[in-house]
XYZ file of C-alpha atoms in Angstrom:
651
model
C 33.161 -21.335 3.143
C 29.872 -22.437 2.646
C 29.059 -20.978 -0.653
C 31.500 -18.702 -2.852
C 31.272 -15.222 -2.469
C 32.965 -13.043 0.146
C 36.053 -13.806 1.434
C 36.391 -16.104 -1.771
C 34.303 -15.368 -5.307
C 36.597 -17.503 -6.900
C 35.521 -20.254 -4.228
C 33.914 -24.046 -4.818
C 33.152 -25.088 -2.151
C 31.052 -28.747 -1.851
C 27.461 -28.624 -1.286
C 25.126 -31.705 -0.821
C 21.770 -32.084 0.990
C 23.289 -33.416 4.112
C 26.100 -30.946 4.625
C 22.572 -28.220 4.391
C 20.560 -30.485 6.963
C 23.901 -30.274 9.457
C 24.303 -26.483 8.694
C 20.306 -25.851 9.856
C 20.621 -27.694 13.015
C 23.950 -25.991 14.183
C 22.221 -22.294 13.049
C 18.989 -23.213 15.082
C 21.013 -24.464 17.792
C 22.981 -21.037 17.764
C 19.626 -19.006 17.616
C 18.459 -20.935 20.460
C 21.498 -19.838 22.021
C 21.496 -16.002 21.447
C 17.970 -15.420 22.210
C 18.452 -13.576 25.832
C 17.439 -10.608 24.050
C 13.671 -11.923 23.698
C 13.417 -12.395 27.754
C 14.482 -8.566 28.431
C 11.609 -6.527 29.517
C 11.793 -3.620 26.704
C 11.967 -0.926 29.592
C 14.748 -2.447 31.281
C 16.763 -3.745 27.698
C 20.316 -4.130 27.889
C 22.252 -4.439 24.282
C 25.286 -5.722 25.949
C 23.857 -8.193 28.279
C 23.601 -11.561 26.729
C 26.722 -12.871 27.617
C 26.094 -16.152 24.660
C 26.201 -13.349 21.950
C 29.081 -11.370 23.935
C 31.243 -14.595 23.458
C 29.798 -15.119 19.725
C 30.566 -11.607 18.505
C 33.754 -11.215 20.615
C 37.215 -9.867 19.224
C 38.517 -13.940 20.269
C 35.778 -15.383 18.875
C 36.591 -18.535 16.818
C 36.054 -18.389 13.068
C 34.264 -15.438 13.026
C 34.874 -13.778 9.710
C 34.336 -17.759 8.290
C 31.212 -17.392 9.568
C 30.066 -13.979 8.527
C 31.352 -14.591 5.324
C 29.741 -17.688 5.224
C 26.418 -16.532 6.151
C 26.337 -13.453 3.615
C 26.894 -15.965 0.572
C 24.520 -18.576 1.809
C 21.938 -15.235 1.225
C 23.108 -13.775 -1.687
C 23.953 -16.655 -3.509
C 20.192 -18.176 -3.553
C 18.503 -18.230 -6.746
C 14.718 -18.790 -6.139
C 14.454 -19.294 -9.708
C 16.438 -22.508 -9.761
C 17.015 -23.600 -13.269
C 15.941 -20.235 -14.693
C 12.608 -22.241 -16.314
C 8.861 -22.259 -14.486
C 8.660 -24.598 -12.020
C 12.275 -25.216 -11.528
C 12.625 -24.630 -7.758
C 10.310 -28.031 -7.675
C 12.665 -30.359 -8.671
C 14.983 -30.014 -5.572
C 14.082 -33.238 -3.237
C 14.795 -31.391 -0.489
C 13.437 -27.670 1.253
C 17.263 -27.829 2.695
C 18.501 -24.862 0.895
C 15.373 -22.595 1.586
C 15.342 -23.420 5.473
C 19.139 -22.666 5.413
C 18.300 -19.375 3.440
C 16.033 -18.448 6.120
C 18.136 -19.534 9.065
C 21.577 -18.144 7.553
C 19.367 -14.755 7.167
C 18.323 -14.979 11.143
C 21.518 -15.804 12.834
C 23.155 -12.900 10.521
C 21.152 -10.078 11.523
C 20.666 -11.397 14.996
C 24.236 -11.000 15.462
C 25.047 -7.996 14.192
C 22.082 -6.401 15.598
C 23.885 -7.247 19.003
C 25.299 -3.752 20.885
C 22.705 -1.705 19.651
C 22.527 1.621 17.930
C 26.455 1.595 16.290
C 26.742 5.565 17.784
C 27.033 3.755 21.103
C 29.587 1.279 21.525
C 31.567 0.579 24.920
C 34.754 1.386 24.812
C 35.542 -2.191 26.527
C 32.976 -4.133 23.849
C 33.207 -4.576 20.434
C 31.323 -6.674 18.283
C 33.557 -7.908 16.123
C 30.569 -8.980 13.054
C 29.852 -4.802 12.672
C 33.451 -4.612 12.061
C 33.702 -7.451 9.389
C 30.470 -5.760 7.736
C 32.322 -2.320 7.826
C 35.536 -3.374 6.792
C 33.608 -4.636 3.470
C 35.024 -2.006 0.715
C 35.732 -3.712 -2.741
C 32.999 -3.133 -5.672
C 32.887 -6.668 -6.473
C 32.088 -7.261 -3.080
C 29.075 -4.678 -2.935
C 28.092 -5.749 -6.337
C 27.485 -9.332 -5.069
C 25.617 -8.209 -2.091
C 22.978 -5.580 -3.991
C 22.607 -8.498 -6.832
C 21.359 -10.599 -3.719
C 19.355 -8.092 -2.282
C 17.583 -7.248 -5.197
C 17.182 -11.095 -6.805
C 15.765 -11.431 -3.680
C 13.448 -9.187 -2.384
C 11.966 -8.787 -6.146
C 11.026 -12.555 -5.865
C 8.199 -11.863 -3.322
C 6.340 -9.945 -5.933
C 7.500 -11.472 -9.084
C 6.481 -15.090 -7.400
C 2.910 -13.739 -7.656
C 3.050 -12.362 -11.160
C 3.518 -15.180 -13.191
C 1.770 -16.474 -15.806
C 1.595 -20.228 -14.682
C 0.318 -20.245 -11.493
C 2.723 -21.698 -8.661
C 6.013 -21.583 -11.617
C 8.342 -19.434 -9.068
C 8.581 -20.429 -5.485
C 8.714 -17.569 -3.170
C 11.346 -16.421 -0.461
C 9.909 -16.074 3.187
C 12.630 -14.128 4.595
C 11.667 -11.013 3.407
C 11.765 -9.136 6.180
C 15.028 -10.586 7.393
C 16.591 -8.892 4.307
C 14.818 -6.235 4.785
C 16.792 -5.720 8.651
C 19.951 -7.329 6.654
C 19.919 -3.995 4.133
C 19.537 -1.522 6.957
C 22.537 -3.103 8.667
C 24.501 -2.673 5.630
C 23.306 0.514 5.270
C 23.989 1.754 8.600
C 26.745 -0.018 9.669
C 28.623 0.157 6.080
C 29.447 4.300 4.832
C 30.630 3.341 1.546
C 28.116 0.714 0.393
C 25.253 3.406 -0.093
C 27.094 5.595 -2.181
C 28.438 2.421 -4.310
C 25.277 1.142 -5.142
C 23.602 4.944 -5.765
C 26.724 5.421 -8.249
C 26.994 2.036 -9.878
C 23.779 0.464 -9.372
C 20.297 0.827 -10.077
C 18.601 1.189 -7.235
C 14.846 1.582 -8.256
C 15.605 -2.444 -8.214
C 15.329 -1.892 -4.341
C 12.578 0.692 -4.814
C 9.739 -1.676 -6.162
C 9.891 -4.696 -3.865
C 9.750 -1.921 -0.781
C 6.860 -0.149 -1.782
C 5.246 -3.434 -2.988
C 5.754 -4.936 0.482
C 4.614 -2.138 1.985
C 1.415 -1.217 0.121
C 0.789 -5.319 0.157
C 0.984 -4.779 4.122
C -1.118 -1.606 5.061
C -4.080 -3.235 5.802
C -2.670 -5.774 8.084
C -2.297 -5.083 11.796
C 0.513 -7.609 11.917
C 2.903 -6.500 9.438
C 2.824 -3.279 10.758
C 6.453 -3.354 11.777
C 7.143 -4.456 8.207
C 5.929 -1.232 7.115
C 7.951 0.656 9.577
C 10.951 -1.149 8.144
C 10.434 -0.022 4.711
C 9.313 3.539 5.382
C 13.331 3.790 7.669
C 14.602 2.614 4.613
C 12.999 5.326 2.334
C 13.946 7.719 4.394
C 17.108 6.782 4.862
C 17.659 6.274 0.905
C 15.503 9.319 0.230
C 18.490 11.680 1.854
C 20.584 11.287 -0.635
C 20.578 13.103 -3.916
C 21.432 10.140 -6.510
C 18.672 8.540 -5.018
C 16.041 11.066 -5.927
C 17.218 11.480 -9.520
C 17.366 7.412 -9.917
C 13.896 7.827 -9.554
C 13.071 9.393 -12.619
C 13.657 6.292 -14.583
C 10.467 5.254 -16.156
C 8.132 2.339 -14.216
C 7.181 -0.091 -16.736
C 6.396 -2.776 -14.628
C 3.008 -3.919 -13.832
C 3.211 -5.260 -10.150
C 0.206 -7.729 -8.666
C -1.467 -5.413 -6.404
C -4.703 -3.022 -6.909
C -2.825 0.484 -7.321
C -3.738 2.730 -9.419
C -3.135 3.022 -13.484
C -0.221 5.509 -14.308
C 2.107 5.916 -17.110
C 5.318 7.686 -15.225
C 8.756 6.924 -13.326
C 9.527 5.451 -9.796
C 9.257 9.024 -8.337
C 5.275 8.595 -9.011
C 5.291 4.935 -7.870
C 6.761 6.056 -4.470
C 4.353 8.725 -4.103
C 1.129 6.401 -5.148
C 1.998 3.649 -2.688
C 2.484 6.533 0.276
C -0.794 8.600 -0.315
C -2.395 4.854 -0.241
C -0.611 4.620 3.022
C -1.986 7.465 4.688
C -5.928 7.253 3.123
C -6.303 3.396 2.819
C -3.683 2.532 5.328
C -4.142 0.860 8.951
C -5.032 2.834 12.298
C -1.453 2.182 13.544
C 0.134 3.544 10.577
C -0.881 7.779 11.265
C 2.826 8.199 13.727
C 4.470 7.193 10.194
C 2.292 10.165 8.365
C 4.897 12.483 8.722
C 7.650 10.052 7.634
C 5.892 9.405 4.562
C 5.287 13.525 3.957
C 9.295 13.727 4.434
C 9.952 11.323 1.633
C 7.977 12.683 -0.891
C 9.487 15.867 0.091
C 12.865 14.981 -0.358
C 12.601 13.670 -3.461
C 10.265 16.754 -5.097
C 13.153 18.845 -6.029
C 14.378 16.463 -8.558
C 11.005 14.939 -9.662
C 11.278 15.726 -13.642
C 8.018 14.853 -14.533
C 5.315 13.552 -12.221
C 2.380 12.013 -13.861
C -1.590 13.225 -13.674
C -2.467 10.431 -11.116
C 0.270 11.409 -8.568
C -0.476 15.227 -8.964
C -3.778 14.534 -8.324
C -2.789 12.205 -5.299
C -0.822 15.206 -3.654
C -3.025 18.049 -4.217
C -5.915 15.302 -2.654
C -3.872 14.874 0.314
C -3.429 18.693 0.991
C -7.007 18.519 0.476
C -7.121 15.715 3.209
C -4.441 17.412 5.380
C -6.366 20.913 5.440
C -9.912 19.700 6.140
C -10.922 20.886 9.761
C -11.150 17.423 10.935
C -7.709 16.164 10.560
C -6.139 20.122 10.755
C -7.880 21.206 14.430
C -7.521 17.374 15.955
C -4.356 18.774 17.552
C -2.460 21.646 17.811
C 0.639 20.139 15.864
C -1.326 18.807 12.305
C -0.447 21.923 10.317
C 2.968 19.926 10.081
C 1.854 17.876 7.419
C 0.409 21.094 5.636
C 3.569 22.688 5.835
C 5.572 19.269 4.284
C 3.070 19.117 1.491
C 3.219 22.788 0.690
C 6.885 22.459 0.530
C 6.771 19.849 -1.902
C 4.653 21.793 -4.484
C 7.082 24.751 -3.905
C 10.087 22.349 -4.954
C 8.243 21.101 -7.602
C 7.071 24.753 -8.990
C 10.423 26.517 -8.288
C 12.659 23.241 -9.392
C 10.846 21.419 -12.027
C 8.419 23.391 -13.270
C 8.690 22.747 -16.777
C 8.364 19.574 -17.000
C 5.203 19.315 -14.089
C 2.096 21.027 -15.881
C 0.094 18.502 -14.163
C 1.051 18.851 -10.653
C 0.561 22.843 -11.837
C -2.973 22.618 -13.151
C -3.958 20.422 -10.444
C -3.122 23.230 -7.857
C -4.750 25.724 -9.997
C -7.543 24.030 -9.898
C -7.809 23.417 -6.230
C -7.153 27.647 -6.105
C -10.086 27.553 -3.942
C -8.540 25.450 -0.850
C -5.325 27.709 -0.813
C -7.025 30.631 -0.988
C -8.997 29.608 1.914
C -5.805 28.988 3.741
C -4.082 31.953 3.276
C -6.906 34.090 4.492
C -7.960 31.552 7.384
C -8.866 33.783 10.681
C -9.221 32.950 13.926
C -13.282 32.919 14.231
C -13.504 31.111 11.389
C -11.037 28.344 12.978
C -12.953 28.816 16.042
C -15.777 27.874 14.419
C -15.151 24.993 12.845
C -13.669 23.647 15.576
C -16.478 23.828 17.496
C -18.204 22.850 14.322
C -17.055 19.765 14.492
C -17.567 18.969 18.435
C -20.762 19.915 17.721
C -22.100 17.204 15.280
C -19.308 17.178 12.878
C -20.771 19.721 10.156
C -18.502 22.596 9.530
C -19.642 26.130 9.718
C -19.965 28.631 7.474
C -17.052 31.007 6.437
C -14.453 29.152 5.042
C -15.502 26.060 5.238
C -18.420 26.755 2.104
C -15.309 27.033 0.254
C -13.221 24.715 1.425
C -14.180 21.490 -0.941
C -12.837 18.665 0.650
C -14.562 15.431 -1.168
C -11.481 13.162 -1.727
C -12.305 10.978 -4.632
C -9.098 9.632 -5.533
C -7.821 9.145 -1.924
C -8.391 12.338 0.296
C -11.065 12.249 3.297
C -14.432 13.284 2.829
C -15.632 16.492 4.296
C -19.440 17.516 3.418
C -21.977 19.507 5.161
C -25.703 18.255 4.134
C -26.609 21.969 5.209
C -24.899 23.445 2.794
C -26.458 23.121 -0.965
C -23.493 24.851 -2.405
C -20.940 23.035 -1.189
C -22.838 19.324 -1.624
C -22.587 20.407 -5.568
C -19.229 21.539 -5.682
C -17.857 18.453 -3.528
C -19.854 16.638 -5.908
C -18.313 18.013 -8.871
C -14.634 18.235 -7.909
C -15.157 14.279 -6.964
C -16.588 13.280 -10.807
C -13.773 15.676 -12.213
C -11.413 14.013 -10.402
C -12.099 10.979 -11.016
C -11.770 11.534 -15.151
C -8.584 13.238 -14.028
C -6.848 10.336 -12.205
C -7.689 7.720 -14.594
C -8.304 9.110 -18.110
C -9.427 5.917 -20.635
C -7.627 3.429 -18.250
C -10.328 1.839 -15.966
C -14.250 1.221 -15.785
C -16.402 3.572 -14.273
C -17.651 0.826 -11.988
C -13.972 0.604 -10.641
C -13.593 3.906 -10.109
C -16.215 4.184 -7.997
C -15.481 1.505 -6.110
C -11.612 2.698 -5.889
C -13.481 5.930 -4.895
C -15.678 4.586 -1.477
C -12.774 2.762 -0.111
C -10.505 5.650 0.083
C -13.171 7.744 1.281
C -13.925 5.251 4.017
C -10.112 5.181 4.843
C -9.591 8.187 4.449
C -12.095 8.636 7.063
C -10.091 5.754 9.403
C -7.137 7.815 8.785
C -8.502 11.347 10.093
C -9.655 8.994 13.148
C -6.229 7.132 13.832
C -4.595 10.820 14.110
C -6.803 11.553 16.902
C -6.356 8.375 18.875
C -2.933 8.104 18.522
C -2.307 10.913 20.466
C -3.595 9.188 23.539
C -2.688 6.048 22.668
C 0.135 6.224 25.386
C 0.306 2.722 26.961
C 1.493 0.949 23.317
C 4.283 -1.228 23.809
C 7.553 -0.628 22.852
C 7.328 -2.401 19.057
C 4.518 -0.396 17.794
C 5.341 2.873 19.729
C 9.102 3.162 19.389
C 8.491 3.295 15.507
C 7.504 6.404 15.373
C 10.440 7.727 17.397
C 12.354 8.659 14.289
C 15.220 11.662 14.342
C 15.280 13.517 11.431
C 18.112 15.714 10.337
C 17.602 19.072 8.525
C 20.637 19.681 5.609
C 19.953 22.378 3.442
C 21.306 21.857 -0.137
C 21.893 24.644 -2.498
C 21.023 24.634 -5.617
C 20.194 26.868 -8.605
C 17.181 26.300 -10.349
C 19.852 24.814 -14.069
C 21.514 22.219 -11.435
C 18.083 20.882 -9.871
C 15.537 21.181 -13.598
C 16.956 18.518 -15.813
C 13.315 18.602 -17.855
C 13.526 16.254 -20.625
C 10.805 17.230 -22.789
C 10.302 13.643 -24.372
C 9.383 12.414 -20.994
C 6.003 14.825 -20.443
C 3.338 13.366 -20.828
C -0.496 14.877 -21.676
C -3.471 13.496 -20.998
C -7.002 14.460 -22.332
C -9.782 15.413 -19.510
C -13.107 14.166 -19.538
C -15.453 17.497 -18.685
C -17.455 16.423 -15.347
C -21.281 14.572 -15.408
C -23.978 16.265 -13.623
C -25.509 13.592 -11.903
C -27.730 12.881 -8.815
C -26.743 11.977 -5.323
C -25.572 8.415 -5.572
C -25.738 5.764 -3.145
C -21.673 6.355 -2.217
C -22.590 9.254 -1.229
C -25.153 8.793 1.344
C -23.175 6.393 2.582
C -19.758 8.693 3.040
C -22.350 11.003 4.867
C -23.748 8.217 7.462
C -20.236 7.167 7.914
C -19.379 11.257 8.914
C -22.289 11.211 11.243
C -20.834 7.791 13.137
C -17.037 8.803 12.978
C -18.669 12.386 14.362
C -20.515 10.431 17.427
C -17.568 8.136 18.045
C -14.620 10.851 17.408
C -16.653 13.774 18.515
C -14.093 16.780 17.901
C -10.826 18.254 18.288
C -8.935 18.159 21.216
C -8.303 21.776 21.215
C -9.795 25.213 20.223
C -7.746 27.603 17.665
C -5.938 30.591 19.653
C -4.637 33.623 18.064
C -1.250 32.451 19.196
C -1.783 29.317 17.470
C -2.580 30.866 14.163
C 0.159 33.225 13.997
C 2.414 30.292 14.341
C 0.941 28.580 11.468
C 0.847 31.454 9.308
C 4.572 31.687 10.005
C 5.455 28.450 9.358
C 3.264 27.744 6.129
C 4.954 28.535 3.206
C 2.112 30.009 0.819
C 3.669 32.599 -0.129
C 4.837 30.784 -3.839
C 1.926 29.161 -4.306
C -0.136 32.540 -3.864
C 1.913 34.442 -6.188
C 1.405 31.307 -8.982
C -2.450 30.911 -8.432
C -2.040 34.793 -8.830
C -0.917 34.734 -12.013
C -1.785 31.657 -13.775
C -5.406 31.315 -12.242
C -6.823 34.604 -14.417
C -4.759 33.909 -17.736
C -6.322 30.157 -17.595
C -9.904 31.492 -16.878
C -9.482 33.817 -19.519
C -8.319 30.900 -21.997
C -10.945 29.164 -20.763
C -13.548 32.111 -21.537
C -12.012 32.683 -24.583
C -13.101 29.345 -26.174
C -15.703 28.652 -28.549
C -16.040 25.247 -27.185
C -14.936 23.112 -24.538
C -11.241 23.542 -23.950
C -9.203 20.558 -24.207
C -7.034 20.266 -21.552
C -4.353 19.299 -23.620
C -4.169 22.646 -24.592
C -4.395 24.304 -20.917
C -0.953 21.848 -20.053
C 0.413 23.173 -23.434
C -0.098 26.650 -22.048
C 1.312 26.045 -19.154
C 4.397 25.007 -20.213
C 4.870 27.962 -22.575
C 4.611 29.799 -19.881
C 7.428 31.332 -17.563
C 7.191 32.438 -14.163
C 10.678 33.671 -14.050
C 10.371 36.674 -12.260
C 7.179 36.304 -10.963
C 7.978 33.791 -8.336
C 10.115 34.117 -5.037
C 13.810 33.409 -5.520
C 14.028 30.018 -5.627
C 14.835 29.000 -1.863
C 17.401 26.119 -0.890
C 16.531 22.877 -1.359
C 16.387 21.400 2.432
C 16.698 17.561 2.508
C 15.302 15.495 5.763
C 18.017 12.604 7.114
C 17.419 9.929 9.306
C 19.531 10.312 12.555
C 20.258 6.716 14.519
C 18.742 6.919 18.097
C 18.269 4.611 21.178
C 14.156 4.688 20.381
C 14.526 2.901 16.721
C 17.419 1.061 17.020
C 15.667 -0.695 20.340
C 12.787 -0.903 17.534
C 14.626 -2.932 15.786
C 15.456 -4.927 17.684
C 12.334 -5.330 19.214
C 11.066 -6.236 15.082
C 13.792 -8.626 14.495
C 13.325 -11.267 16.982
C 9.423 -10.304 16.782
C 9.902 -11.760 12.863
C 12.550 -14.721 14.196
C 9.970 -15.852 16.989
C 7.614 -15.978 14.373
C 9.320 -18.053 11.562
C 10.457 -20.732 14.392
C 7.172 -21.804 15.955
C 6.896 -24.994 14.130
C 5.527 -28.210 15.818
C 9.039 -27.888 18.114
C 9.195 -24.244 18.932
C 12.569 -22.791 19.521
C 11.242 -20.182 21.999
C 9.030 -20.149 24.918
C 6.463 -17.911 23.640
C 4.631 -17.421 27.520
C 8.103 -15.977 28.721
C 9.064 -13.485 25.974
C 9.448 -10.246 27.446
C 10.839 -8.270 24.764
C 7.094 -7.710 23.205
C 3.756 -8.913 23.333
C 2.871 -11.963 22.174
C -0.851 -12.994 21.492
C -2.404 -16.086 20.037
C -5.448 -15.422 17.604
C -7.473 -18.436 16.779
């Protein structure tokens, strides 16, 4: 063995510098050998071809399980810290044990990734490295392995968080762990229930939605955000996984999100609506990944925080607007996904959501519009839009759709009315999202960028419906298979409310104020995204609508809005002076829909299903990210005769 661990914890073995030196040149020469994958054309890919990694992963194959053993503890045994004190990593002489890390990380995942998706084996191969991985079943042994995952993968952001600068050296494998942790989770049935029952797995949670969020801006880590939204889903399907995620977030992670006192339910939720409004073009064939998640894990959210109610009501906002809901005949999907997260959340959890609650009722406006949304009117904002992007009137005067804490930005300069109302549902959201907790000059800057992405956003939904020639590593990404499980539940098994762990927060009433220079410049960036995106690709049909009024389930939402909308206005009215809004959440709470509401429907939870189109994905992505970390001064790989993807040299 190379390092104790599997296949030997009570292992001690000798390590030296030159025994790590031999060990890289024997995994790069391997690596060099097994790379027949990269020069398969991806239309024409073969999982069983290579005959080097046939041999290597072969039922004779020579030390084998020494070798996969071997590997695994060379990962999960690294500390990045080194002696546990700052700057402790720098007095190694040698980057031996890093390089190794990184190369024992490569040859692991390149050779189990070998046979493709695990649902189809031939009954004549066998790769013998998916059945060591399988065979794994002891806690220790799963204990070691999530202990190395998460040491790991929490040093990428934790590296940048210190307080001396440069103290912790950072990991570069990342996303070789990341592909490492889907194998075990694929390839491995008992290891995800083992660490949802014994470990804590919001340990995993951060470093994913940190690498992520760090990542949505950058066209070429778009396949590491693919990575971690498969593994949210994946994780996200299971029940112990949502209710780990109530456990309070106290971390404060180096990256620009957005203040919030609440759990890792409302972190997950914060990094995906910054996904989908301040996210790359490439990133819109993940949108309804990233809707799935959220919804699988409403049911058991306890107690989401003001920010992230705000964040999801702004998105159905975004979702509804005419120029992301008419682009295609297929958006009211994402409607329907949000709406069935606020009916988890209301039937589930109510008690312990006021937020999410008064945020809807104060949206009442955009629902309504929704529910009695007719064909002319559709019509004619759809035309609307072809015709210079303004919508018409009808429904669109009272459809107020000025994202100011991360929806798009939908304003008609015809329209007085609406100009003030956008205007005021923008400044009230704003002392919504971030009561007492940032500058006003940061919120308005936080404030144009999402507005500007959220613009990019509606845009990338158009164009990646015809974006039709992408090659198979940004395409196949999307091609995700989701199972539908419905899950029973009555409403005393799902609400676990904790009333210790609410939380109220005091509203700042809005500022009349004039039009400000953001402003003017959200509505000359409408009037370019109009010329350059110039409408939807189809017109509303009668047809159409009746489908979406069948599959959009208002019909919980309506009956709320129909009850508590009247008894808060009347609270409201009722007030000598401004209300606080502590005292609107207090009502809310003390009050019971029981009765009043639908009966609660089944909770339906979203799976991930393994197909041909993402496991060739990921393979695609995993020698994409091994090219990448071997084109030192002596490449391993010809770079002109990859095949596999694309490769392109920016200067």
């Amino acid at each position: 063995l190379w390092a104790a661990g599997i296949g030997g914890f009570e292992a001690r073995p000798v390590t030296s510098v030159a025994f790590d030196r031999n060990r890289i040149e024997v995994l790069r020469l391997v690596l060099t050998a097994v790379c027949e994958p990269l020069f398969q054309s991806a239309d024409a890919y073969d999982p069983w071809k290579s005959r080097w990694l046939e041999t290597a992963t072969g039922t004779e194959a020579p030390n084998a399980r020494l070798l996969f053993s071997s590997l695994c503890n060379v990962v999960f045994s690294y500390d990045p810290t080194g002696f546990g004190v700052p700057y402790g990593g720098a007095l190694f002489s040698s980057e031996a044990p890093s390089i190794l890390l990184n190369l024992s990380a490569q040859v692991l995942v390149a050779l189990l990734d070998f046979g493709g998706a695990p649902d189809k084996a031939k009954d004549d191969k066998k790769n013998i490295f998916r059945t060591f991985l399988a065979e794994l079943d002891s806690g220790e042994t799963f204990e070691f392995a999530f202990e190395g995952f998460a040491r790991l993968l929490n040093n990428v952001h934790e590296a940048l968080n210190t307080t001396l600068p440069g103290s912790l050296a950072q990991i570069e494998c990342s996303q070789e762990l990341l592909v490492l942790l889907w194998k075990f989770l694929e390839e491995n049935d008992k290891f995800m229930p083992h660490i949802l029952r014994h470990c804590d797995v919001t340990r995993l949670v951060v470093p994913i939605c940190f690498l992520m969020y760090q990542a949505r801006r950058d066209p070429a880590k778009v396949g590491l955000v693919h990575i971690c939204t498969f593994l949210l889903l994946k994780l996200s399907g299971e029940r112990p996984f949502c209710v780990a995620l109530n456990k309070p977030f106290l971390l404060r992670l180096p990256v620009d999100l957005p203040l919030f006192e609440g759990s890792h339910a409302d972190l997950v939720v914060i990094a995906l609506h910054k996904m989908v409004v301040n996210g790359g073009d490439k990133l819109s064939p993940l949108y309804n990944c990233f809707l799935t998640i959220m919804c699988n894990l409403s049911p058991y959210a306890k107690s989401l925080s003001l920010v992230t109610s705000v964040k999801l009501v702004n998105l159905f906002e975004l979702f509804t607007s005419p120029r992301f809901l008419y682009q295609n005949a297929t958006n009211h999907v994402y409607v329907s996904l949000l709406l069935e997260i606020f009916n988890n959340v209301i039937q589930y959890q109510y008690g312990g959501n006021p937020h999410l609650v008064y945020a809807v009722v104060r949206r009442k406006q955009v629902f309504d519009s929704l529910d009695k949304l007719t064909l002319p009117v559709a019509v004619a904002d759809a035309k609307g839009l072809s015709a210079g992007g303004a919508s018409s009137s009808g429904s669109s005067e009272s459809r107020v759709v000025e994202q100011s804490s991360g929806g798009g930005s939908e304003q008609s300069s015809s329209t007085p009315p609406k100009e003030d109302a956008a205007k005021e549902a923008a400044e009230a959201e704003d002392d919504e999202a971030n009561p007492r907790q940032q500058q006003q000059s940061e919120e308005e800057e936080e404030e144009e960028e999402e507005a500007s992405s959220s613009d990019e956003a509606a845009a990338a939904s158009s164009r990646s419906q015809a974006d039709d020639d992408e090659d198979v590593v940004e395409n196949n990404g999307s091609a995700v298979a989701i199972a539908t499980e419905t899950r029973t539940e009555t409403p005393a098994d799902a609400q676990q409310d904790d009333a210790s762990q609410q939380q109220t927060e005091e509203e700042q009433p809005p500022k009349a104020e004039s039009r400000t220079f953001g402003e003017v410049e959200r509505a000359e960036r409408q009037e370019k995204l109009s010329s350059k995106y110039p409408g939807p690709r189809f017109v509303p049909t009668q047809q159409w609508l009746d489908r979406v009024k069948a599959e959009l389930p208002l019909n919980t939402i309506i009956r709320l809005l129909a009850h508590l909308g009247p008894q808060i206005e009347e609270l409201v009215s009722l007030s000598e002076f401004a209300l606080d809004e502590t005292a609107v959440l207090d009502f809310i709470k003390n009050t019971t829909m029981v009765g009043l509401l639908p009966v609660p429907h089944a909770i339906v939870i979203r799976k991930y299903q393994p197909n041909a189109f993402t496991s060739l994905w990921f393979t695609a992505f995993m020698w994409g990210v091994i090219f990448l970390q071997n084109t030192q001064l002596l490449p391993l790989f010809d770079g002109a005769a990859i095949k596999l993807f694309t490769v392109s040299v920016v200067n």
